[in-house]
Amino acid sequence: MASRPRRRPSSGWRSPGSRSRWSSPTRRCGPCGGSWPAATTGRRHSTWAPTGARPRRRSRVSHDPVPSRAPSNPPVAVGQNADQSADQSAGQDQAAPQRPPARRRRRFSVERGWFPPLGNAGKIALAVSLLTGALTHGYHLFRYPLYLTDEGIYMQRAWSLVRETSLSPYTYDYDHAPAGWITLAGWVFPLPQQFETFGNAINTGRFLMLLVHVASVYLLFEITRRLSGSVLAATVAAFFFNVSPIAVYYQRQVLLDNLMMFWLLLSLFALLRRETTIRSVFGGGVALGLALITKENAIFFVPSFIYLLYRRIKGSPSHRFLRTLWPFAAAAPIGAYVTYALLKNELLPSSFDFDLNNPPADHVSLLYTLWWQLNRSQGNLLSHDGLLYTSWLMRDSFMLIAGFAAMLLCLWWGLRDRQRNLGHLIIGTLAFGYTFYLLRGSVVLDFYVTPLIPMFAMCIGMAVDRLLKASFKNRFLRGAHGLVRVGAPSLVAVVLLMSPSSGYLVHTNTEGVVQIADQYQKKLNLTKMQHDQIAWVRKHVPSNARIIMDDDLWGELHDVRPFYPYAHSHWNAASDPDVRDKLFKKRWQNIDYIIMSNKMRKSMATNNADGRENWILKALQNSDRVWSRIQGNIKLEIYRVQ
């Protein structure tokens, strides 16, 4: 047998084409011709793959002459050049076709926090949604709609915090929790001209509503995307949240409902983080508590939050701590509010008397006001003269009907498979909870529909995405997946924007002419009528006059020189003892001027069941009209009492 030629020991260098894993000098095996690192002297040769060959499975016995299975590389005869064997093996590897790696399906689970990445398309959709929200709600902001009574109430209480460090310029009767106007005061205080930074107090508050809306668009987009796993669902939801006429009308106004929804969306966003950490659970609880002390209606969303938290922390090593931390964080702001009432000795009514027919005249209390609000009733929302038909459907019937249908679909999908359709179950129950609140038969005001708008928008987005996915199971539509998935919602959006019957961008006026919708109509300036009303008062009415007016004018007459310290709203003049008994003495002869609007006249008629405003109505009967302005169904007047 020919002797094996001596080889120079390897220096450790390997060529770029070599398949060896090792850069150290190698040793060779006589029987098989394989090689292994020299540093492994004393180890089993079979544990190392020969240089230049495929790695082999570890064998119990090295160099078995009769292997139990065919080796991956044929044995090399003694004396054959090992380099030839390595070259042959490398050639076989290169010639063998390699299977492309299997494409891994995206994992999505709301419960485990497996959310798809946003991606470039998602970033573009989010940027467009934010820009659309800023344009639709920012354009014409200070001209439309007309200043609302409640806007004036919240801004006057923010004024009282900044100027007088009290929760209200009148007796605070706990009709609403104070976090809303505390937020308004915190926004106004650092501004250069405070309440007059944007012209007047309500305009300054409306600019904050614009910022709140843009932030809410981001939260709504991300929440919808994480609940559905779809950028399309988030984009559709943001479209309705931005462009719906009913959304633009109410979300421009300074309302506690808008601030409440921001805190609720922030709390929901915190619970939908990829990892449920102590920080996210605590932050979500605090945000929910702030929503509750901004407006008490947020309590109807709490059951859905509890269920989502339970599903997110189930199986977590710290689930016991987290399920205790979250309610503690949510209760902290509420506890601060209750503690305030307790320290003021205004938690319980006098003599623990909750008789609604005989309210206490000299003492206010948190629990009595809460009991009074729970027992209020005002007709049926579904009646022919209810707000649903006279106001809400007239502003945007498409979104309300589509949102209600989408809510039912989300509930059905979620209840049918709670494990896989957790996102549909959560958004469906959120919308259903607040719908139940509106339909329960208690007092419902016009703007109470505001929190339902983002919930219906998310339901519509998730339902559209789910229905499109189901339609692509058809083999005829499978090839047009991408085109139909984007084109169908885009076509519906264009139809809504261009259709006069929808009122999204254009509408038909009373003369039958198609024109730009009121919310974007450049020539329409409703608030100018109120500015003209204030201008006449400043020019013709002395500053010491005793005036009855609506709340939307309060900031103008109390924060801008010349001040009118004896100008009070009709509600406070009739219910606050300090104003009613000390200033006016409940006599109509002590009133000098009445600044009237048709909404104020309607409010006085509907809220005068106990006759508390009869003396104001008698003053109106004994007065002369000195100024009037009418535009459409809006009528503003000023009366001088004889």
XYZ file of C-alpha atoms in Angstrom, residues 394-624:
231
model
C -80.228 64.699 10.781
C -76.529 65.409 11.276
C -75.180 62.023 10.123
C -77.602 59.179 9.587
C -75.092 57.052 7.652
C -72.512 56.752 10.406
C -75.029 56.155 13.182
C -76.883 53.414 11.304
C -73.706 51.799 9.957
C -72.065 52.072 13.370
C -74.979 50.379 15.114
C -74.980 47.531 12.578
C -71.191 47.183 12.876
C -71.514 47.063 16.670
C -73.913 44.115 16.403
C -71.544 42.341 13.997
C -68.575 42.857 16.310
C -70.579 41.523 19.242
C -71.618 38.456 17.249
C -68.079 37.691 16.076
C -66.654 38.290 19.527
C -69.172 36.162 21.416
C -68.920 33.342 18.878
C -65.146 32.985 19.356
C -63.886 34.921 22.350
C -60.402 33.481 22.014
C -59.591 34.595 18.473
C -61.952 37.580 18.193
C -61.084 39.340 21.434
C -60.653 42.675 19.641
C -64.161 42.554 18.166
C -65.595 41.597 21.548
C -63.900 44.500 23.323
C -64.936 47.210 20.869
C -68.440 45.744 20.541
C -69.026 45.763 24.295
C -67.603 49.289 24.629
C -70.080 50.612 22.064
C -72.937 48.541 23.482
C -72.331 49.773 27.040
C -72.671 53.423 26.088
C -75.609 52.726 23.763
C -77.368 51.154 26.730
C -76.687 54.320 28.740
C -78.312 56.498 26.074
C -81.358 54.229 25.777
C -81.934 53.605 29.475
C -84.540 56.404 29.752
C -82.755 59.030 31.846
C -81.976 62.617 30.860
C -80.045 62.774 27.569
C -78.764 66.068 26.231
C -77.871 66.828 22.639
C -74.104 66.406 23.019
C -74.323 63.141 24.995
C -73.823 61.277 21.720
C -70.197 62.484 21.534
C -68.532 59.446 23.236
C -70.406 57.102 20.919
C -68.755 58.584 17.812
C -65.256 57.055 18.243
C -66.755 53.730 19.344
C -68.970 53.483 16.261
C -66.041 54.584 14.075
C -63.875 51.736 15.386
C -66.738 49.254 14.979
C -67.185 50.307 11.340
C -63.463 50.030 10.616
C -63.137 46.552 12.112
C -66.344 45.302 10.481
C -65.277 46.554 7.036
C -61.902 44.855 7.370
C -63.463 41.572 8.517
C -66.046 41.514 5.729
C -63.423 42.223 3.060
C -61.247 39.406 4.365
C -64.209 37.040 4.247
C -65.057 38.006 0.665
C -61.552 37.128 -0.544
C -62.118 33.467 0.285
C -64.050 33.403 -2.975
C -61.699 32.196 -5.712
C -62.975 34.828 -8.146
C -61.931 37.692 -5.827
C -58.738 36.161 -4.501
C -56.622 37.510 -7.339
C -57.895 41.063 -6.848
C -57.223 41.034 -3.107
C -55.063 44.159 -2.851
C -57.011 46.240 -5.368
C -60.444 45.503 -3.925
C -59.231 45.785 -0.337
C -58.133 49.385 -0.869
C -60.445 50.390 -3.708
C -63.792 49.449 -2.154
C -63.436 51.576 1.018
C -61.926 54.410 -1.022
C -64.923 54.391 -3.372
C -67.344 54.566 -0.436
C -65.360 57.471 1.052
C -65.488 59.392 -2.233
C -69.240 58.811 -2.543
C -69.798 60.077 0.998
C -67.699 63.177 0.386
C -69.369 64.011 -2.928
C -72.966 63.140 -2.019
C -75.073 66.149 -0.926
C -77.374 63.902 1.096
C -74.557 62.833 3.423
C -73.372 66.330 4.343
C -69.764 65.178 4.705
C -68.329 67.786 2.344
C -71.281 69.245 0.407
C -74.990 69.541 1.113
C -78.174 70.998 -0.333
C -79.280 74.278 1.226
C -82.837 75.427 1.839
C -83.032 76.832 -1.705
C -82.142 73.484 -3.298
C -78.617 74.534 -4.297
C -75.658 72.215 -3.687
C -72.902 73.996 -1.780
C -70.080 73.393 0.674
C -71.301 71.994 3.993
C -71.827 74.397 6.886
C -68.805 73.186 8.830
C -66.515 74.296 5.968
C -68.592 77.155 4.526
C -66.336 80.199 4.393
C -69.194 82.700 4.213
C -70.978 81.254 7.234
C -69.921 82.917 10.492
C -72.388 82.006 13.215
C -70.330 83.203 16.157
C -70.124 86.708 14.663
C -73.751 87.176 15.689
C -72.763 86.637 19.305
C -69.795 89.001 18.945
C -72.174 91.669 17.615
C -74.483 91.065 20.560
C -71.625 91.624 23.025
C -70.454 94.706 21.112
C -73.904 96.308 21.450
C -73.946 95.599 25.191
C -70.534 97.213 25.689
C -71.624 100.280 23.767
C -75.088 100.859 25.245
C -75.288 99.113 28.636
C -73.538 100.520 31.745
C -71.134 98.202 33.556
C -73.157 98.299 36.801
C -76.334 97.029 35.107
C -77.969 93.883 36.460
C -78.129 91.486 33.518
C -79.706 88.068 32.939
C -78.044 86.154 30.094
C -76.908 82.739 28.886
C -73.658 81.132 30.055
C -71.839 81.384 26.711
C -71.474 85.176 27.200
C -70.206 84.955 30.778
C -66.487 85.016 30.009
C -66.776 87.997 27.677
C -68.529 90.139 30.283
C -66.401 89.116 33.286
C -62.854 88.870 31.910
C -62.653 91.743 29.390
C -62.818 95.401 30.356
C -65.190 96.981 31.070
C -66.266 94.261 33.509
C -69.926 93.506 34.178
C -69.869 91.988 37.688
C -73.681 91.859 37.930
C -74.175 89.847 34.726
C -75.357 86.328 35.597
C -76.823 83.376 33.778
C -80.525 82.690 34.145
C -79.882 79.304 35.772
C -77.630 80.702 38.518
C -79.926 83.682 39.038
C -82.796 81.285 39.700
C -81.001 78.589 41.738
C -77.972 80.068 43.528
C -79.076 81.621 46.860
C -76.323 84.254 46.836
C -77.436 85.613 43.461
C -81.167 85.001 43.698
C -81.770 86.260 47.246
C -79.038 88.868 47.744
C -78.659 90.543 44.346
C -82.026 90.169 42.633
C -84.119 89.375 45.723
C -86.249 87.244 43.381
C -88.017 90.360 42.043
C -88.269 91.046 38.329
C -88.012 94.805 38.955
C -84.343 94.321 39.955
C -83.410 93.170 36.446
C -82.161 95.827 34.010
C -81.430 93.850 30.810
C -82.057 90.350 29.480
C -79.711 89.056 26.759
C -81.784 86.391 25.052
C -81.295 83.614 22.491
C -83.702 81.007 21.197
C -81.747 78.218 22.931
C -81.944 80.151 26.211
C -85.688 80.610 25.766
C -86.080 76.863 25.174
C -83.971 76.042 28.225
C -86.057 78.311 30.447
C -89.238 76.649 29.229
C -88.053 73.052 29.738
C -86.265 73.506 33.088
C -88.965 75.525 34.842
C -91.147 72.693 36.069
C -90.838 73.893 39.675
C -91.436 77.547 38.723
C -88.030 78.778 39.852
C -87.651 81.045 36.795
C -91.133 82.541 36.794
C -89.887 85.914 38.035
C -87.381 86.066 35.146
C -90.120 85.237 32.645
C -92.258 87.983 34.146
C -89.399 90.440 33.653
C -89.271 89.360 30.015
C -92.974 90.118 29.669
C -92.385 93.619 31.044
C -89.505 94.531 28.738
C -88.856 96.119 25.363
